[in-house]
C-alpha atoms as an extended CHARMM CRD file, in Angstrom:
* protein
*
       112  EXT
         1         1  PHE       CA             -2.6340000000       -2.3730000000       -4.3930000000  PROA      1               0.0000000000
         2         2  TRP       CA             -0.2180000000       -1.2780000000       -7.1700000000  PROA      2               0.0000000000
         3         3  ALA       CA              0.7340000000       -2.1600000000      -10.5170000000  PROA      3               0.0000000000
         4         4  SER       CA              4.0020000000       -1.2160000000      -12.6970000000  PROA      4               0.0000000000
         5         5  TRP       CA              1.8880000000        0.6660000000      -15.1770000000  PROA      5               0.0000000000
         6         6  CYS       CA              0.2810000000        2.9970000000      -12.4870000000  PROA      6               0.0000000000
         7         7  THR       CA              2.0320000000        6.0680000000      -12.6850000000  PROA      7               0.0000000000
         8         8  PRO       CA              1.0080000000        7.2750000000       -9.2530000000  PROA      8               0.0000000000
         9         9  CYS       CA              1.8480000000        4.1660000000       -7.7060000000  PROA      9               0.0000000000
        10        10  HSD       CA              5.4690000000        4.6530000000       -8.9760000000  PROA      10              0.0000000000
        11        11  LEU       CA              5.2260000000        8.4590000000       -7.0210000000  PROA      11              0.0000000000
        12        12  SER       CA              4.0570000000        6.3650000000       -4.0680000000  PROA      12              0.0000000000
        13        13  PHE       CA              6.7550000000        4.0310000000       -3.5690000000  PROA      13              0.0000000000
        14        14  PRO       CA              9.4410000000        6.1490000000       -2.1710000000  PROA      14              0.0000000000
        15        15  TRP       CA              7.1800000000        7.6020000000        0.3200000000  PROA      15              0.0000000000
        16        16  MET       CA              5.8910000000        4.3540000000        1.0770000000  PROA      16              0.0000000000
        17        17  ASN       CA              9.5930000000        3.1160000000        1.8140000000  PROA      17              0.0000000000
        18        18  ASP       CA              9.9650000000        6.0290000000        3.6830000000  PROA      18              0.0000000000
        19        19  LEU       CA              6.8120000000        5.6910000000        5.7770000000  PROA      19              0.0000000000
        20        20  GLN       CA              8.0220000000        1.8520000000        6.6730000000  PROA      20              0.0000000000
        21        21  ALA       CA             11.5370000000        3.1720000000        7.8920000000  PROA      21              0.0000000000
        22        22  SER       CA             10.1130000000        5.9010000000       10.3930000000  PROA      22              0.0000000000
        23        23  TYR       CA              7.2560000000        3.9880000000       11.8950000000  PROA      23              0.0000000000
        24        24  GLY       CA              8.3240000000        0.0470000000       11.4830000000  PROA      24              0.0000000000
        25        25  SER       CA              9.4120000000       -0.3090000000       14.8710000000  PROA      25              0.0000000000
        26        26  GLU       CA              6.0700000000        0.9040000000       16.0190000000  PROA      26              0.0000000000
        27        27  GLY       CA              4.3700000000       -2.0330000000       14.3790000000  PROA      27              0.0000000000
        28        28  LEU       CA              3.5650000000       -0.5710000000       11.0740000000  PROA      28              0.0000000000
        29        29  VAL       CA              3.8140000000       -3.0470000000        8.1600000000  PROA      29              0.0000000000
        30        30  ILE       CA              2.8880000000       -2.3770000000        4.7770000000  PROA      30              0.0000000000
        31        31  LEU       CA              2.1010000000       -4.9280000000        2.1920000000  PROA      31              0.0000000000
        32        32  ALA       CA              2.1320000000       -3.6460000000       -1.4080000000  PROA      32              0.0000000000
        33        33  VAL       CA             -0.3670000000       -5.9810000000       -3.0190000000  PROA      33              0.0000000000
        34        34  ASP       CA              0.9660000000       -6.0900000000       -6.9320000000  PROA      34              0.0000000000
        35        35  LEU       CA             -1.9040000000       -6.6620000000       -9.6740000000  PROA      35              0.0000000000
        36        36  ASP       CA              0.8420000000       -6.9420000000      -12.3940000000  PROA      36              0.0000000000
        37        37  ARG       CA             -0.5180000000       -9.9190000000      -14.9870000000  PROA      37              0.0000000000
        38        38  ASP       CA              3.3800000000       -9.7900000000      -15.7690000000  PROA      38              0.0000000000
        39        39  ARG       CA              5.4710000000      -10.5380000000      -13.0320000000  PROA      39              0.0000000000
        40        40  ALA       CA              8.6710000000       -9.6760000000      -15.0180000000  PROA      40              0.0000000000
        41        41  LYS       CA              7.1260000000       -6.0850000000      -15.4970000000  PROA      41              0.0000000000
        42        42  ALA       CA              6.2610000000       -5.7340000000      -11.4460000000  PROA      42              0.0000000000
        43        43  ASP       CA             10.0690000000       -6.9040000000      -10.8390000000  PROA      43              0.0000000000
        44        44  GLU       CA             11.7830000000       -4.8170000000      -13.0890000000  PROA      44              0.0000000000
        45        45  PHE       CA             10.0420000000       -2.1230000000      -11.1240000000  PROA      45              0.0000000000
        46        46  LEU       CA             10.9110000000       -3.2990000000       -7.9470000000  PROA      46              0.0000000000
        47        47  ALA       CA             14.6200000000       -3.6680000000       -8.6600000000  PROA      47              0.0000000000
        48        48  THR       CA             15.0500000000       -0.3320000000       -8.1870000000  PROA      48              0.0000000000
        49        49  ALA       CA             12.0450000000        0.8480000000       -6.1230000000  PROA      49              0.0000000000
        50        50  ARG       CA             10.8910000000       -2.1110000000       -3.3990000000  PROA      50              0.0000000000
        51        51  GLY       CA             12.9960000000       -0.5820000000       -0.7080000000  PROA      51              0.0000000000
        52        52  GLN       CA             11.7460000000       -1.9620000000        2.6190000000  PROA      52              0.0000000000
        53        53  LEU       CA              8.1080000000       -2.9420000000        1.5300000000  PROA      53              0.0000000000
        54        54  ASN       CA              6.6650000000       -6.5680000000        1.3020000000  PROA      54              0.0000000000
        55        55  ILE       CA              5.3930000000       -7.7390000000       -1.6630000000  PROA      55              0.0000000000
        56        56  LEU       CA              2.4610000000      -10.1880000000       -2.4600000000  PROA      56              0.0000000000
        57        57  TYR       CA              1.6610000000      -10.8190000000       -6.1530000000  PROA      57              0.0000000000
        58        58  ASP       CA             -2.2820000000      -10.6240000000       -7.0790000000  PROA      58              0.0000000000
        59        59  PRO       CA             -2.0340000000      -11.1960000000      -10.9020000000  PROA      59              0.0000000000
        60        60  LYS       CA             -5.5680000000      -13.0120000000      -11.0080000000  PROA      60              0.0000000000
        61        61  GLY       CA             -6.5030000000      -10.0690000000       -9.2690000000  PROA      61              0.0000000000
        62        62  GLU       CA             -8.3360000000      -12.2180000000       -6.4810000000  PROA      62              0.0000000000
        63        63  ILE       CA             -7.4700000000      -10.3930000000       -3.6440000000  PROA      63              0.0000000000
        64        64  ALA       CA             -8.6390000000       -7.1330000000       -5.1930000000  PROA      64              0.0000000000
        65        65  ARG       CA            -12.1500000000       -8.2090000000       -5.7280000000  PROA      65              0.0000000000
        66        66  GLN       CA            -12.0230000000       -9.1740000000       -2.1100000000  PROA      66              0.0000000000
        67        67  PHE       CA            -11.6740000000       -5.6910000000       -1.3340000000  PROA      67              0.0000000000
        68        68  ASN       CA            -13.5760000000       -4.3650000000       -3.8750000000  PROA      68              0.0000000000
        69        69  LEU       CA            -10.7570000000       -2.5350000000       -5.4310000000  PROA      69              0.0000000000
        70        70  ARG       CA            -11.6550000000        0.4590000000       -7.7820000000  PROA      70              0.0000000000
        71        71  ASP       CA             -8.9520000000        2.8380000000       -8.0130000000  PROA      71              0.0000000000
        72        72  MET       CA             -4.8570000000        2.1660000000       -8.0440000000  PROA      72              0.0000000000
        73        73  PRO       CA             -3.3990000000        3.2380000000       -6.2450000000  PROA      73              0.0000000000
        74        74  THR       CA             -5.4500000000        2.3680000000       -3.1340000000  PROA      74              0.0000000000
        75        75  ALA       CA             -4.4130000000        1.6530000000        0.7560000000  PROA      75              0.0000000000
        76        76  PHE       CA             -6.4530000000       -0.0350000000        3.0740000000  PROA      76              0.0000000000
        77        77  LEU       CA             -5.3650000000        1.2310000000        6.4630000000  PROA      77              0.0000000000
        78        78  ILE       CA             -6.0800000000       -1.9710000000        8.8630000000  PROA      78              0.0000000000
        79        79  GLY       CA             -5.8350000000       -1.4200000000       12.7550000000  PROA      79              0.0000000000
        80        80  ARG       CA             -4.4510000000       -3.5460000000       15.3000000000  PROA      80              0.0000000000
        81        81  ASP       CA             -8.1160000000       -5.0880000000       15.6780000000  PROA      81              0.0000000000
        82        82  GLY       CA             -7.7510000000       -6.2790000000       12.0340000000  PROA      82              0.0000000000
        83        83  LYS       CA            -10.5920000000       -4.1260000000       10.9180000000  PROA      83              0.0000000000
        84        84  ILE       CA            -10.4710000000       -1.4980000000        8.0280000000  PROA      84              0.0000000000
        85        85  HSD       CA            -10.1870000000        1.9730000000        9.7910000000  PROA      85              0.0000000000
        86        86  SER       CA            -10.0770000000        3.9470000000        6.3480000000  PROA      86              0.0000000000
        87        87  VAL       CA             -9.2400000000        3.6910000000        2.9530000000  PROA      87              0.0000000000
        88        88  HSD       CA             -7.2690000000        6.1030000000        0.5120000000  PROA      88              0.0000000000
        89        89  SER       CA             -7.9240000000        6.0920000000       -3.3980000000  PROA      89              0.0000000000
        90        90  GLY       CA             -4.8220000000        7.4020000000       -5.3760000000  PROA      90              0.0000000000
        91        91  PHE       CA             -1.9230000000        9.3680000000       -4.0250000000  PROA      91              0.0000000000
        92        92  GLU       CA             -1.6470000000       12.7170000000       -4.0860000000  PROA      92              0.0000000000
        93        93  ALA       CA              1.4770000000       14.1450000000       -2.6720000000  PROA      93              0.0000000000
        94        94  ASP       CA             -0.3150000000       17.1210000000       -0.7350000000  PROA      94              0.0000000000
        95        95  LYS       CA             -2.4110000000       14.8150000000        1.3740000000  PROA      95              0.0000000000
        96        96  LYS       CA              0.9790000000       13.1650000000        2.8800000000  PROA      96              0.0000000000
        97        97  ASN       CA              0.0930000000       14.2730000000        6.0690000000  PROA      97              0.0000000000
        98        98  ALA       CA             -3.3220000000       13.4220000000        6.4360000000  PROA      98              0.0000000000
        99        99  TYR       CA             -2.3110000000        9.7390000000        5.3220000000  PROA      99              0.0000000000
       100       100  ILE       CA              0.3950000000        9.9830000000        8.1660000000  PROA      100             0.0000000000
       101       101  ALA       CA             -2.0440000000       11.1020000000       10.5300000000  PROA      101             0.0000000000
       102       102  ASP       CA             -3.8320000000        8.0440000000       10.1610000000  PROA      102             0.0000000000
       103       103  VAL       CA             -1.5360000000        5.6180000000       10.1390000000  PROA      103             0.0000000000
       104       104  VAL       CA              0.1020000000        7.2690000000       13.3620000000  PROA      104             0.0000000000
       105       105  SER       CA             -3.6340000000        7.1430000000       14.8920000000  PROA      105             0.0000000000
       106       106  LEU       CA             -3.7550000000        3.5070000000       14.0130000000  PROA      106             0.0000000000
       107       107  LEU       CA             -0.3750000000        2.6310000000       15.3850000000  PROA      107             0.0000000000
       108       108  ARG       CA             -1.4090000000        4.1110000000       18.7860000000  PROA      108             0.0000000000
       109       109  GLN       CA             -4.0210000000        1.9620000000       19.3850000000  PROA      109             0.0000000000
       110       110  GLN       CA             -4.0780000000       -1.1820000000       21.2720000000  PROA      110             0.0000000000
       111       111  ALA       CA             -5.4940000000       -4.5150000000       19.7340000000  PROA      111             0.0000000000
       112       112  HSD       CA             -8.6480000000       -5.9600000000       21.3310000000  PROA      112             0.0000000000
């Protein structure tokens, strides 16, 4: 979950693009849910930062409410089994290795 006004969100996009490029062939799909109410602001940011990410617009926050979103950005790692396995609130560059370890662990799991 992200928005154009969220500075840590901006910092996370290049890294998420790299992650998608590195692990997409193994089944990783990053769905970036935008909470901007003004689509033009989101589109302006995405013109330079989108990369390979799939974008879903949630201007009314309906999806965010379903996930009980509290912080921005927040990543929900959902496994092949469709269950949420971990939640990462915020984006801290020094935690990239931990984030990657979680992603790789889920990619290695088989669907049930």
